[in-house]
Coordinates of C-alpha atoms in Angstrom, one line a residue:
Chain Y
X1 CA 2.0 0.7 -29.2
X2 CA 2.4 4.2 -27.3
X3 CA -0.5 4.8 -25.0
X4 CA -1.4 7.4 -22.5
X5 CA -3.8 9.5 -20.8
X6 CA -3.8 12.9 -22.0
X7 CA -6.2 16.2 -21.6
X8 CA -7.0 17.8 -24.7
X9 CA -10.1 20.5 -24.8
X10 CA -12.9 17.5 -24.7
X11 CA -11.3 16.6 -21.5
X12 CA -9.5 14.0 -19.9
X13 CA -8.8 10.5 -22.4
X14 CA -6.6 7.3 -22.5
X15 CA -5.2 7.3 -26.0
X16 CA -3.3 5.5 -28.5
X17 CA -0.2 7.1 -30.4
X18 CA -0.4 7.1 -34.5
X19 CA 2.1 9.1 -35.9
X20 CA 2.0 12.4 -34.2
X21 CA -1.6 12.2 -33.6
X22 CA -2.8 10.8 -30.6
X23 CA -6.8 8.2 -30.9
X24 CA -8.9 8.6 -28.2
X25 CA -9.4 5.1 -26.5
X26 CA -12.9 4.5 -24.6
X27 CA -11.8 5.5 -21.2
X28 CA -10.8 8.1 -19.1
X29 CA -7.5 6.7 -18.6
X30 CA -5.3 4.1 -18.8
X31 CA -6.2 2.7 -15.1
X32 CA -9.5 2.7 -16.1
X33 CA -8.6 1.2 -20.0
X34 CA -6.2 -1.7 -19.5
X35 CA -9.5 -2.8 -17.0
X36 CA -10.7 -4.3 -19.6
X37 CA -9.5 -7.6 -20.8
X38 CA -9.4 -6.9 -24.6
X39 CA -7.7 -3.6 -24.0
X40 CA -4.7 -4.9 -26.6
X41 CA -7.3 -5.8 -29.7
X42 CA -9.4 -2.7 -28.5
X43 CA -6.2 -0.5 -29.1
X44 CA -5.2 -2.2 -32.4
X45 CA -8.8 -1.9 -33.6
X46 CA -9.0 1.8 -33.3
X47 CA -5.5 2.2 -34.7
X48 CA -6.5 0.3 -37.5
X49 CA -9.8 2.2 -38.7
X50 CA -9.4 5.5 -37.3
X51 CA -9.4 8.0 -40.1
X52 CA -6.7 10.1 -41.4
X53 CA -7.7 13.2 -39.4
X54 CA -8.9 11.6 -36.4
X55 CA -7.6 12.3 -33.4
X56 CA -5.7 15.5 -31.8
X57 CA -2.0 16.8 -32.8
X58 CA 0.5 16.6 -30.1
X59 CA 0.0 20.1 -29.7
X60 CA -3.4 19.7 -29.1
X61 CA -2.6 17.5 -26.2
X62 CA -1.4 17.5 -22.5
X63 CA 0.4 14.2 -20.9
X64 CA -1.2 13.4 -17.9
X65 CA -0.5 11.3 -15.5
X66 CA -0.7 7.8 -17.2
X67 CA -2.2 5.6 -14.3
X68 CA -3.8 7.5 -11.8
X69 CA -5.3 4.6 -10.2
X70 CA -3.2 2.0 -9.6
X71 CA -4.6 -0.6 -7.2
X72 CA -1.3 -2.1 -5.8
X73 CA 2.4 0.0 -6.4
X74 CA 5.5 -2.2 -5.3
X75 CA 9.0 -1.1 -5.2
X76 CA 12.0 -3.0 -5.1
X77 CA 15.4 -1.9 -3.4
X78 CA 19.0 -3.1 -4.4
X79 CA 18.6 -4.4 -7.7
X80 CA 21.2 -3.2 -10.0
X81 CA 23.9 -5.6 -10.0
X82 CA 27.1 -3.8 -10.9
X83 CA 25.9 -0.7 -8.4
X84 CA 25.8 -3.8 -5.7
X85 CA 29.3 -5.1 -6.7
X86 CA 30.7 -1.4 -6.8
X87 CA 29.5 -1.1 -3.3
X88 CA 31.4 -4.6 -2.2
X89 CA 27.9 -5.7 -0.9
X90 CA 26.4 -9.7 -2.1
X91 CA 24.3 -9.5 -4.9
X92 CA 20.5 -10.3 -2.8
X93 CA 18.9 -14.0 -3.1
X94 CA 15.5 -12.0 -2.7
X95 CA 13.7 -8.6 -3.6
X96 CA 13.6 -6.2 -1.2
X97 CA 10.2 -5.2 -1.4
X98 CA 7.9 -2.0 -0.3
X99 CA 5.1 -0.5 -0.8
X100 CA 3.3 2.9 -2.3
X101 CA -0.1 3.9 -2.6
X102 CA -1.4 5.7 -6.0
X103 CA -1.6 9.0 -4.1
X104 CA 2.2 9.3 -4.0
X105 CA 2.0 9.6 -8.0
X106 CA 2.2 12.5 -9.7
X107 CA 2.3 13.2 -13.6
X108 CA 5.2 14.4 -16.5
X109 CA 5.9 18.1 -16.2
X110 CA 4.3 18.9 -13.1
X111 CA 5.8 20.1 -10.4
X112 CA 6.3 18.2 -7.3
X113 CA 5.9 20.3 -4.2
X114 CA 7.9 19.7 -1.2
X115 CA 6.4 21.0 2.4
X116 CA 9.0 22.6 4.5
X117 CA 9.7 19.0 6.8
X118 CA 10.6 17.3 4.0
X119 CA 12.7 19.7 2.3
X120 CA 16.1 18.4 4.5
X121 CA 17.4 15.6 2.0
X122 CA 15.2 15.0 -1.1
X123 CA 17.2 12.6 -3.3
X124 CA 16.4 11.2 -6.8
X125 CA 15.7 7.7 -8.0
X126 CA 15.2 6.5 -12.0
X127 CA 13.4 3.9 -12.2
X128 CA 11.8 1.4 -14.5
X129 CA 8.2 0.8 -14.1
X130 CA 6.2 -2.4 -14.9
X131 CA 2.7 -2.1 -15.7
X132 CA 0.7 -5.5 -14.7
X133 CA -1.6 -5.7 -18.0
X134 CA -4.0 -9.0 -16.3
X135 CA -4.7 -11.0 -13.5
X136 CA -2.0 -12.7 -12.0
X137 CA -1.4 -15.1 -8.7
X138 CA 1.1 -17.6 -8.6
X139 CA 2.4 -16.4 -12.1
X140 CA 5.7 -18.3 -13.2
X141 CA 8.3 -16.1 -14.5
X142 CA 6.7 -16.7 -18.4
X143 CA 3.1 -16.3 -17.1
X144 CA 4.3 -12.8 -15.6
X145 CA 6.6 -12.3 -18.7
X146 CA 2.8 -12.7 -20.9
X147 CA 0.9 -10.9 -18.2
X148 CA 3.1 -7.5 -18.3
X149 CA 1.1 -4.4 -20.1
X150 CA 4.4 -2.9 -21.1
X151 CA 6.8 0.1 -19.3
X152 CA 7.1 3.9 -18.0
X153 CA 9.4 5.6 -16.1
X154 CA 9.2 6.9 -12.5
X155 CA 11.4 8.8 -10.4
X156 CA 11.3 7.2 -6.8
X157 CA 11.7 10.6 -5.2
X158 CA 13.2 9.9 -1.2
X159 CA 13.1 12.0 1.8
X160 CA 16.2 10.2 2.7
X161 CA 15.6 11.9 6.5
X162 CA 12.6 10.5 6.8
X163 CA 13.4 7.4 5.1
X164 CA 16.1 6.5 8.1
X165 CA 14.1 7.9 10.8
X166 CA 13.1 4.1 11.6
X167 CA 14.3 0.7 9.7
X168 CA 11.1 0.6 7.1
X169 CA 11.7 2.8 4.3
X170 CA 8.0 3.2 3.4
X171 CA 7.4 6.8 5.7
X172 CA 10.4 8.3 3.5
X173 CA 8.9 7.5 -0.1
X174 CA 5.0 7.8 0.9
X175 CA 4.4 11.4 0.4
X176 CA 1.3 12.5 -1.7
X177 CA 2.0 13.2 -5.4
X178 CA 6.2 13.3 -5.3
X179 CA 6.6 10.1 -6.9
X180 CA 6.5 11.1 -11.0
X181 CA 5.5 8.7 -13.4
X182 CA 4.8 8.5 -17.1
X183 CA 5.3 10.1 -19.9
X184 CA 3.4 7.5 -21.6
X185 CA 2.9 3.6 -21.1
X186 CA 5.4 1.5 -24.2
X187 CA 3.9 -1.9 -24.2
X188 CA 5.5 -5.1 -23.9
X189 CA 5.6 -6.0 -27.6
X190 CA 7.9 -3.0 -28.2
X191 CA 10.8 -3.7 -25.8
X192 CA 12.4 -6.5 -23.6
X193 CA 14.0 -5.0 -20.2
X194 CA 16.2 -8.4 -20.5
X195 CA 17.6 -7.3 -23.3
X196 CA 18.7 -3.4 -22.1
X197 CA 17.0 -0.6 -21.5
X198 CA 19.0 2.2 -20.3
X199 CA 17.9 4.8 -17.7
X200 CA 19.6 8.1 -17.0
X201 CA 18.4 10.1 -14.8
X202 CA 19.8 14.4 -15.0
X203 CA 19.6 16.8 -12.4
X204 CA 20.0 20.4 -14.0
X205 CA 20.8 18.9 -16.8
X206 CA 23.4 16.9 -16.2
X207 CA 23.8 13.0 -15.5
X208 CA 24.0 11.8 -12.2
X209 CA 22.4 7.7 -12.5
X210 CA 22.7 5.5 -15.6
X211 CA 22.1 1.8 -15.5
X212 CA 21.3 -0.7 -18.2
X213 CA 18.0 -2.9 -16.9
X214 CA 20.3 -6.0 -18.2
X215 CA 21.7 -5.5 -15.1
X216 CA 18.5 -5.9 -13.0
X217 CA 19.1 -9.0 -10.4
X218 CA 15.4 -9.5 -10.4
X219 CA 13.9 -9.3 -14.0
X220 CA 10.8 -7.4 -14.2
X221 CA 9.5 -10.8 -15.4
X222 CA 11.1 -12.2 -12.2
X223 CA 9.6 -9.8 -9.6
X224 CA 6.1 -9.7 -11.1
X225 CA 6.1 -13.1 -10.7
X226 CA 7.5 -13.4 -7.3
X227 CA 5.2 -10.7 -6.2
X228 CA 2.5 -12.8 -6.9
X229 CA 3.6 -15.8 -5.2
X230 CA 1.8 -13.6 -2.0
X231 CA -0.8 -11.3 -3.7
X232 CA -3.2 -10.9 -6.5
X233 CA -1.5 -8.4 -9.4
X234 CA -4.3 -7.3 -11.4
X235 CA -4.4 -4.9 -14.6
X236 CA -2.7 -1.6 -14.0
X237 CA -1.0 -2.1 -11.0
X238 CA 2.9 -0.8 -10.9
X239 CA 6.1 -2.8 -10.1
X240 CA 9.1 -0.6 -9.7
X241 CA 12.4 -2.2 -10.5
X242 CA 14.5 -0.5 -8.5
X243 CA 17.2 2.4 -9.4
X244 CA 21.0 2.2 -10.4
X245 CA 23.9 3.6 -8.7
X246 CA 24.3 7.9 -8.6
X247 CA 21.8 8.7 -6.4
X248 CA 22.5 12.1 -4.3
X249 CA 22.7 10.1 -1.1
X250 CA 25.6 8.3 -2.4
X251 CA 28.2 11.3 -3.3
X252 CA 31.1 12.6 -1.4
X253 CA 29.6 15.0 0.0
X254 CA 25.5 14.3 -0.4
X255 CA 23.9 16.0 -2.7
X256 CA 20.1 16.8 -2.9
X257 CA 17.5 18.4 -4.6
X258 CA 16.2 22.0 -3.7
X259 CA 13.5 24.3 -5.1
X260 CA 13.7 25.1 -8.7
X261 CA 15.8 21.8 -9.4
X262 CA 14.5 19.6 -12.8
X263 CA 15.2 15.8 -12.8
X264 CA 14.8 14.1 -16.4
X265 CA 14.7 10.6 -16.1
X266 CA 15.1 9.2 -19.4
X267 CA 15.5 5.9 -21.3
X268 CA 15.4 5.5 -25.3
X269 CA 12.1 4.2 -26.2
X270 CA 10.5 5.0 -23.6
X271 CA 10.5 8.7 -23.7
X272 CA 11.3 11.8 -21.1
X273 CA 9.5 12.2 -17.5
X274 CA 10.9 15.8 -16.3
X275 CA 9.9 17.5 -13.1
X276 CA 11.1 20.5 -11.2
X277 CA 11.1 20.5 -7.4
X278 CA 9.3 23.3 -5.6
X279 CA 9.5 23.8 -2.1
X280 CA 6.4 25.0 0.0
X281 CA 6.4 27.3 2.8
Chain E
X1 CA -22.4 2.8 18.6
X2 CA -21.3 -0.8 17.1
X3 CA -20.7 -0.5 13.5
X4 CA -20.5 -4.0 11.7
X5 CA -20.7 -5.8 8.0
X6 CA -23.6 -8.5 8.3
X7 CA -24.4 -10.9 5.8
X8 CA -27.9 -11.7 6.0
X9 CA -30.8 -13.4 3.7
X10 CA -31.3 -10.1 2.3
X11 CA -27.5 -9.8 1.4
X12 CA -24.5 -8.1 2.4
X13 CA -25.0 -4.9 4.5
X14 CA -23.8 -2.4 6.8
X15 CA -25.7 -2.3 10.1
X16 CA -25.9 -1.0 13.5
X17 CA -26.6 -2.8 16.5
X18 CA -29.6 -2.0 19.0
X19 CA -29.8 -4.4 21.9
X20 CA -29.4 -8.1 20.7
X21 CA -30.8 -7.2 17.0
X22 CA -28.8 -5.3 13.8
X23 CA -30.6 -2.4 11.9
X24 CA -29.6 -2.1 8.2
X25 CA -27.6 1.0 7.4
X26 CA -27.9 2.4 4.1
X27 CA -24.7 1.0 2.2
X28 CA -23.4 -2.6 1.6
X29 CA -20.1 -2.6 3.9
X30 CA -18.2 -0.4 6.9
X31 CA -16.2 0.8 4.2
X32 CA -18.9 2.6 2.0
X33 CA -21.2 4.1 4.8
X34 CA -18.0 5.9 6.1
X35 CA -17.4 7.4 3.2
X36 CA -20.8 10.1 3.6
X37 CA -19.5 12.9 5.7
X38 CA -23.2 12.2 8.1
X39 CA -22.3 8.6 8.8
X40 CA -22.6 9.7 12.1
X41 CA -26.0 11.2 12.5
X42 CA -27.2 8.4 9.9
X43 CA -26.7 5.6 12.0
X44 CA -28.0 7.2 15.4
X45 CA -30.8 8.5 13.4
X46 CA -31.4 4.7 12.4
X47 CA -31.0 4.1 16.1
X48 CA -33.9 6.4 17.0
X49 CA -36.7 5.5 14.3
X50 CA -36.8 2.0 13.5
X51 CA -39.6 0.0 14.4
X52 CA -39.2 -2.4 17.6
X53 CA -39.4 -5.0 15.1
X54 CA -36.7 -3.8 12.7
X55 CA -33.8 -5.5 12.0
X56 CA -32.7 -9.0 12.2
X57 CA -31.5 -11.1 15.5
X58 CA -27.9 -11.7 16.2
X59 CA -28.5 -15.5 15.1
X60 CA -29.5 -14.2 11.8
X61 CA -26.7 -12.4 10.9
X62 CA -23.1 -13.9 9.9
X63 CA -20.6 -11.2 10.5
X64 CA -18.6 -10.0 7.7
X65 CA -15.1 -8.4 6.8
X66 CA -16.6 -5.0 8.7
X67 CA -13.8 -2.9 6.1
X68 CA -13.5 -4.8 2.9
X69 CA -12.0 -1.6 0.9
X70 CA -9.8 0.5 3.2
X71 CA -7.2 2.3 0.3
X72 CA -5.0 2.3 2.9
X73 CA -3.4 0.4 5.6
X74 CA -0.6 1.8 7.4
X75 CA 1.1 0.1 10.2
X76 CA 3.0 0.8 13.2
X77 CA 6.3 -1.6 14.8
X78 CA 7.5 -1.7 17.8
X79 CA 4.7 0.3 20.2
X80 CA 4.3 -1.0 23.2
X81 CA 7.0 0.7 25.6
X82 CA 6.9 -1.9 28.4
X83 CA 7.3 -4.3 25.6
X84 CA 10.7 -2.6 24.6
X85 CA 11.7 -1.9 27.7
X86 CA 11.7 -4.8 28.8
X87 CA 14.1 -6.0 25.6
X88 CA 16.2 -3.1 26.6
X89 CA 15.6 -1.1 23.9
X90 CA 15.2 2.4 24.0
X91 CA 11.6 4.1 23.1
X92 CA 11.9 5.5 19.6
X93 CA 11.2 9.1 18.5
X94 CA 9.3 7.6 15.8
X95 CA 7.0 5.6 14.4
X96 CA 8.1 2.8 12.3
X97 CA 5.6 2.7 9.7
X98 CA 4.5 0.3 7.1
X99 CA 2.5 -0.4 4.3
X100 CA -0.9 -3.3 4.0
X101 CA -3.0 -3.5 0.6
X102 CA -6.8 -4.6 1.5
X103 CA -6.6 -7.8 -0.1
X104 CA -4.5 -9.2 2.9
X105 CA -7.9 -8.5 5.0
X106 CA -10.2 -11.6 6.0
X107 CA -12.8 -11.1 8.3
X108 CA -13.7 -13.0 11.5
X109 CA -14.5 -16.5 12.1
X110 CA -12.9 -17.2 8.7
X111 CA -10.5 -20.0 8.1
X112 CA -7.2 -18.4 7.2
X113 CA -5.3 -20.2 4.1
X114 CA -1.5 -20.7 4.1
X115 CA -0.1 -21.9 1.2
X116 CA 3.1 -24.2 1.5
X117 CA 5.4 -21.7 1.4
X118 CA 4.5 -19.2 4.0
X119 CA 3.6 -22.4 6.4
X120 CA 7.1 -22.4 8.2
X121 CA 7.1 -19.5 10.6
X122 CA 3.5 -18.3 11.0
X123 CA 3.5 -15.9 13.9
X124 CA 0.4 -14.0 15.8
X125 CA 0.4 -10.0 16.1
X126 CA -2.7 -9.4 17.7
X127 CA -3.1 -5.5 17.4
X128 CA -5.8 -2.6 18.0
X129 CA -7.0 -1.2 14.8
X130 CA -7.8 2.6 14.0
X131 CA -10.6 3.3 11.9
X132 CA -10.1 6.7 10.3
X133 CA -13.5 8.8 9.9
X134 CA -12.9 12.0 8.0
X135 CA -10.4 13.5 5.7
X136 CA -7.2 13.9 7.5
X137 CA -4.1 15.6 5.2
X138 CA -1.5 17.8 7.8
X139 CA -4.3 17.1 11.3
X140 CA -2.7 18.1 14.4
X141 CA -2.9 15.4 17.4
X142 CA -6.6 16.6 18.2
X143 CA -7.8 16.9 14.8
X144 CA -6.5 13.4 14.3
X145 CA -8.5 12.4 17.6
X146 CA -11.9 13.8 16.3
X147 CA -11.4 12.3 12.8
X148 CA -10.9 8.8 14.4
X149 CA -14.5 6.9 13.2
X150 CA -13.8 4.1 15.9
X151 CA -11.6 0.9 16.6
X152 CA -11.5 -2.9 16.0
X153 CA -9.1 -5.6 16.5
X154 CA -6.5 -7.0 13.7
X155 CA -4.4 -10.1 14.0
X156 CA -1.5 -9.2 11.8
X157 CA -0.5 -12.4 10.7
X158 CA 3.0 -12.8 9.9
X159 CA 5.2 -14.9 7.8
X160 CA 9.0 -14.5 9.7
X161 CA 10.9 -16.5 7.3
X162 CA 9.7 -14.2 4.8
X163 CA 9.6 -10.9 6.6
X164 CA 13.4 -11.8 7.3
X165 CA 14.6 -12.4 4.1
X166 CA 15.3 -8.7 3.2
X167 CA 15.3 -5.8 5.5
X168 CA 11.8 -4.3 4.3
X169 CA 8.8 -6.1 6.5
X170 CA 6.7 -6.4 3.8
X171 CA 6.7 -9.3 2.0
X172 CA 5.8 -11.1 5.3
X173 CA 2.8 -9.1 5.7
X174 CA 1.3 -8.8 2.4
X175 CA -0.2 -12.2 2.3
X176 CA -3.8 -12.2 0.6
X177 CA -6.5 -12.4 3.0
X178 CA -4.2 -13.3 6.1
X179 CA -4.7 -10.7 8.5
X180 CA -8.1 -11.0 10.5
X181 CA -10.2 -7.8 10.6
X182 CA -12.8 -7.1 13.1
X183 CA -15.1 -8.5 14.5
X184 CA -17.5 -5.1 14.6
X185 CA -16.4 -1.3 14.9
X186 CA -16.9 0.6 17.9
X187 CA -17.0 4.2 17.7
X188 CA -14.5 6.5 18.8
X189 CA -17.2 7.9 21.1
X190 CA -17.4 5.0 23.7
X191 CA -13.8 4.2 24.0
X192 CA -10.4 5.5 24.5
X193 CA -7.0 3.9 23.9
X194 CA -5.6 6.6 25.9
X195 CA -7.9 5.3 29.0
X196 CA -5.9 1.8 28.2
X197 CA -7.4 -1.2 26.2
X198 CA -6.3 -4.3 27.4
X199 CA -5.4 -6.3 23.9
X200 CA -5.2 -10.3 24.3
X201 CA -4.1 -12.9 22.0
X202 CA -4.9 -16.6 22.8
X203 CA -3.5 -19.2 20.8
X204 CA -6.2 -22.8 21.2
X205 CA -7.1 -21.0 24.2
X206 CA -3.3 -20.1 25.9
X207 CA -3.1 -16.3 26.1
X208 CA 0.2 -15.7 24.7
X209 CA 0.2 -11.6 24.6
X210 CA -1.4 -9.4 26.2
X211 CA -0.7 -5.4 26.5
X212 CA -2.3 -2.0 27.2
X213 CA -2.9 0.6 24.8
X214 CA -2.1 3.0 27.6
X215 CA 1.3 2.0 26.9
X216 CA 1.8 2.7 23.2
X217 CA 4.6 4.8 22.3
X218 CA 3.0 6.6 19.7
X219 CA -1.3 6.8 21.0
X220 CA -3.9 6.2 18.4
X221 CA -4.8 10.3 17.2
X222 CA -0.3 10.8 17.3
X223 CA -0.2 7.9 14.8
X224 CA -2.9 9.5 12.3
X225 CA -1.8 12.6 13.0
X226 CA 2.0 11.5 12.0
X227 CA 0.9 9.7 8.7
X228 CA -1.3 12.7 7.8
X229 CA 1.4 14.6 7.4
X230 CA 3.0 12.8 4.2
X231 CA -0.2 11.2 3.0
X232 CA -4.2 12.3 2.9
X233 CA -6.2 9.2 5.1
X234 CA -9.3 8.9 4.2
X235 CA -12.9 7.5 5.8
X236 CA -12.2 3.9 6.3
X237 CA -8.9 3.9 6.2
X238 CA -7.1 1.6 8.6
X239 CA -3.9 2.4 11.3
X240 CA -2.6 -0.8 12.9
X241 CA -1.1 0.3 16.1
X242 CA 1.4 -2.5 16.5
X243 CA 1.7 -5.7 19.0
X244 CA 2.8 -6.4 22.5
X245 CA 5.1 -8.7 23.6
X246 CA 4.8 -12.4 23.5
X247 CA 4.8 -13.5 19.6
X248 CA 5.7 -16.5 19.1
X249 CA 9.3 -15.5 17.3
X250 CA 10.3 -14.3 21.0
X251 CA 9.8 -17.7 22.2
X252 CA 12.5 -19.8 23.4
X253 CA 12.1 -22.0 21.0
X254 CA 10.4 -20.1 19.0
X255 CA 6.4 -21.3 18.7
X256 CA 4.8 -21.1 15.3
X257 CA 1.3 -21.5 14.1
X258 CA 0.1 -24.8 12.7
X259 CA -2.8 -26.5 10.4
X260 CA -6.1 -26.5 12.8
X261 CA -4.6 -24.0 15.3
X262 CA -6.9 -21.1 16.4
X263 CA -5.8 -17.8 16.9
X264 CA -8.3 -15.3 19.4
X265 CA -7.8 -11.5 19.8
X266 CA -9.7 -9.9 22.0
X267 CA -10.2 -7.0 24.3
X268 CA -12.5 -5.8 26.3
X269 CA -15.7 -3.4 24.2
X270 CA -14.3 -4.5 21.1
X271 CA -15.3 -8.3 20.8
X272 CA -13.3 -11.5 20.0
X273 CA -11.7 -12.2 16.9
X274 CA -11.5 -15.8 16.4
X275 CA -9.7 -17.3 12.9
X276 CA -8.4 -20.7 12.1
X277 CA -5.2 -21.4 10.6
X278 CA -5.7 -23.9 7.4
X279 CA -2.5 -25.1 5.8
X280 CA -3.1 -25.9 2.0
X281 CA -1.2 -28.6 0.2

């Protein structure tokens, strides 16, 4: 199933993909919907009776941000294998963990305004996202594996200058709505990150990251689980998995974004999340 | 004024103390009657009216987690310059930030739970706690000052072995319900960090650490100010303001918390806070 939270002229809806018609689920968003334990069966149900017309065109409808309320967003650094070999580093024995609170996010197609301090060395970062879809603490890798709502995409946007003012990256990715995520949330039954999803990520149009999530050192599965080894996961919270190799930081010399740049990150399946930078006086 | 939580007969409430006896303020916790803009002038107006009678005695009320809901918690290393100093460090230009969800809060007198894994380097960070009392997004130093609600006293709790197994400090802090909260909040009005609080931390009654906040780094109102320039803080949003010297990591051999040990923080104005370490099989 393809769900979402969109904004069509009744107002603001979680919704359920049919077609190209999107159902209006009972919530105001997905947050808010996968909050309830039969979300899955409540989804199926009204995918299953909904008439014909029912529902908006995708005309009709604007993506919004897909979880606006996430209770709990943690990232994990250095987790694409073959961009850790490439660098000659040791893959990690553990995730490198941060975290991000849900005013960082920031919907598909807006765009992300940058204040004049952080405007120095904004880099980009694809990323798959991990939607937590139940309650989990303690989760094994299967429990976590079950316990996963399905994926999105985010793009982990850094202010690499303030990300190395001090050792703790958090002060360089915790800036109010610069972190975009969405288009819409795929879940779990439709795709297995173990088996390959690949994310690109384009500046201007063309590719600067690509990584296949085979590659991941820590599953999603995996890091789910491990998060919850310390703290309580519950429905609609966000694991980010990290980002492959290509990030502006990282060319000869560094490259970042400045106003009127786009970034597309992109993976098949999972859809398109494009933003352009725009920075503030 | 001296905001607390209180459990009582009647339930869970926030309160405000008059002489030896609490008055019930209008909301169940710290962290709702913050969020009305006239917190203020609702609690002294409390103050003024109630009945000599009103209220219940201190032996009737068990004190609770004073902020159970903070959406943020925001951190600060490495603050107390005699404390680097003396480890020859320089003073940093800034802040070394990181990020806390609420469920790692417990309140006082509570036993705190460590499961098997995180029972091999428990350390003690006993810290001041900011209590944010007003929207703050891009406050200058002052603003910050006169948005401050009041302070309390946080043990940040601290799994080493796991705060040293990547770079990123988090996973060693993000324990549910392991950092101690409280004991009351004292409003910004009849203290000043600036002035110098002298912060203690006795482990089974040895003061191991023990600092002034006149020698933080970064004071109280720079710290909020600092953070609201990337990210909006809230009413009851929390600033940790780091630890002095003497943890137990900087012990030679290290000392590390045990089953049955008890852990007090405490400073003049603010109160005692007094947990119990519990390991769990």
């Amino acid at each position: 199933m393809e769900l979402a939270t969109l904004r069509t002229a009744r107002g603001v809806t979680a919704a359920v993909r049919r077609g190209d018609r999107w159902l209006a689920l009972p919530a105001d968003n997905l947050s808010q919907f996968l909050l309830n334990s039969s979300w899955r069966a409540d989804a199926e149900s009204v995918l299953a009776s909904a008439t014909l017309e029912a529902g908006v065109s995708e005309a009709e409808a604007e993506l919004e941000l897909p979880l606006p309320a996430p209770g709990k967003m943690i990232c994990c650094g250095l987790n694409y294998s073959d961009h850790i070999l490439e660098m000659g580093r040791d893959l990690p024995q553990y995730p490198t963990l941060f975290a991000k609170f849900a005013d960082t996010l920031i919907g598909p197609d807006r765009d992300v305004k940058i204040p004049p301090t952080a405007q120095g060395a904004l880099d980009w970062e694809a990323e798959l996202a991990v939607v937590v879809g139940a309650e989990l603490l303690g989760a094994s890798v299967e429990e976590a594996r079950e316990g996963i709502a399905g994926y999105t995409l985010a793009n982990d946007l850094s202010m690499r200058d303030w990300q190395k003012r001090t050792l703790q990256w958090f002060q360089g990715k915790a800036w109010d709505a610069t972190t975009p995520l969405g288009p819409t949330l795929i879940t779990a039954d439709a795709m297995d990150p173990e088996d390959g999803i690949e994310i690109s990520c384009e500046i201007n149009g063309v590719r600067r990251q690509h990584g296949s999530t085979k590659n991941l050192v820590f599953s999603a599965a995996a890091l789910v689980s491990y998060v919850s080894t310390f703290t309580i996961l519950r429905p609609g919270d966000i694991i980010l998995t990290g980002t492959p190799g290509g990030v502006g930081m990282g060319m000869d010399p560094a490259l970042y974004l400045t106003d009127g740049d786009t970034a597309t990150v992109s993976a098949p399946g999972l859809g398109e999340l494009t933003n352009t930078i725009r920075f503030s006086k």
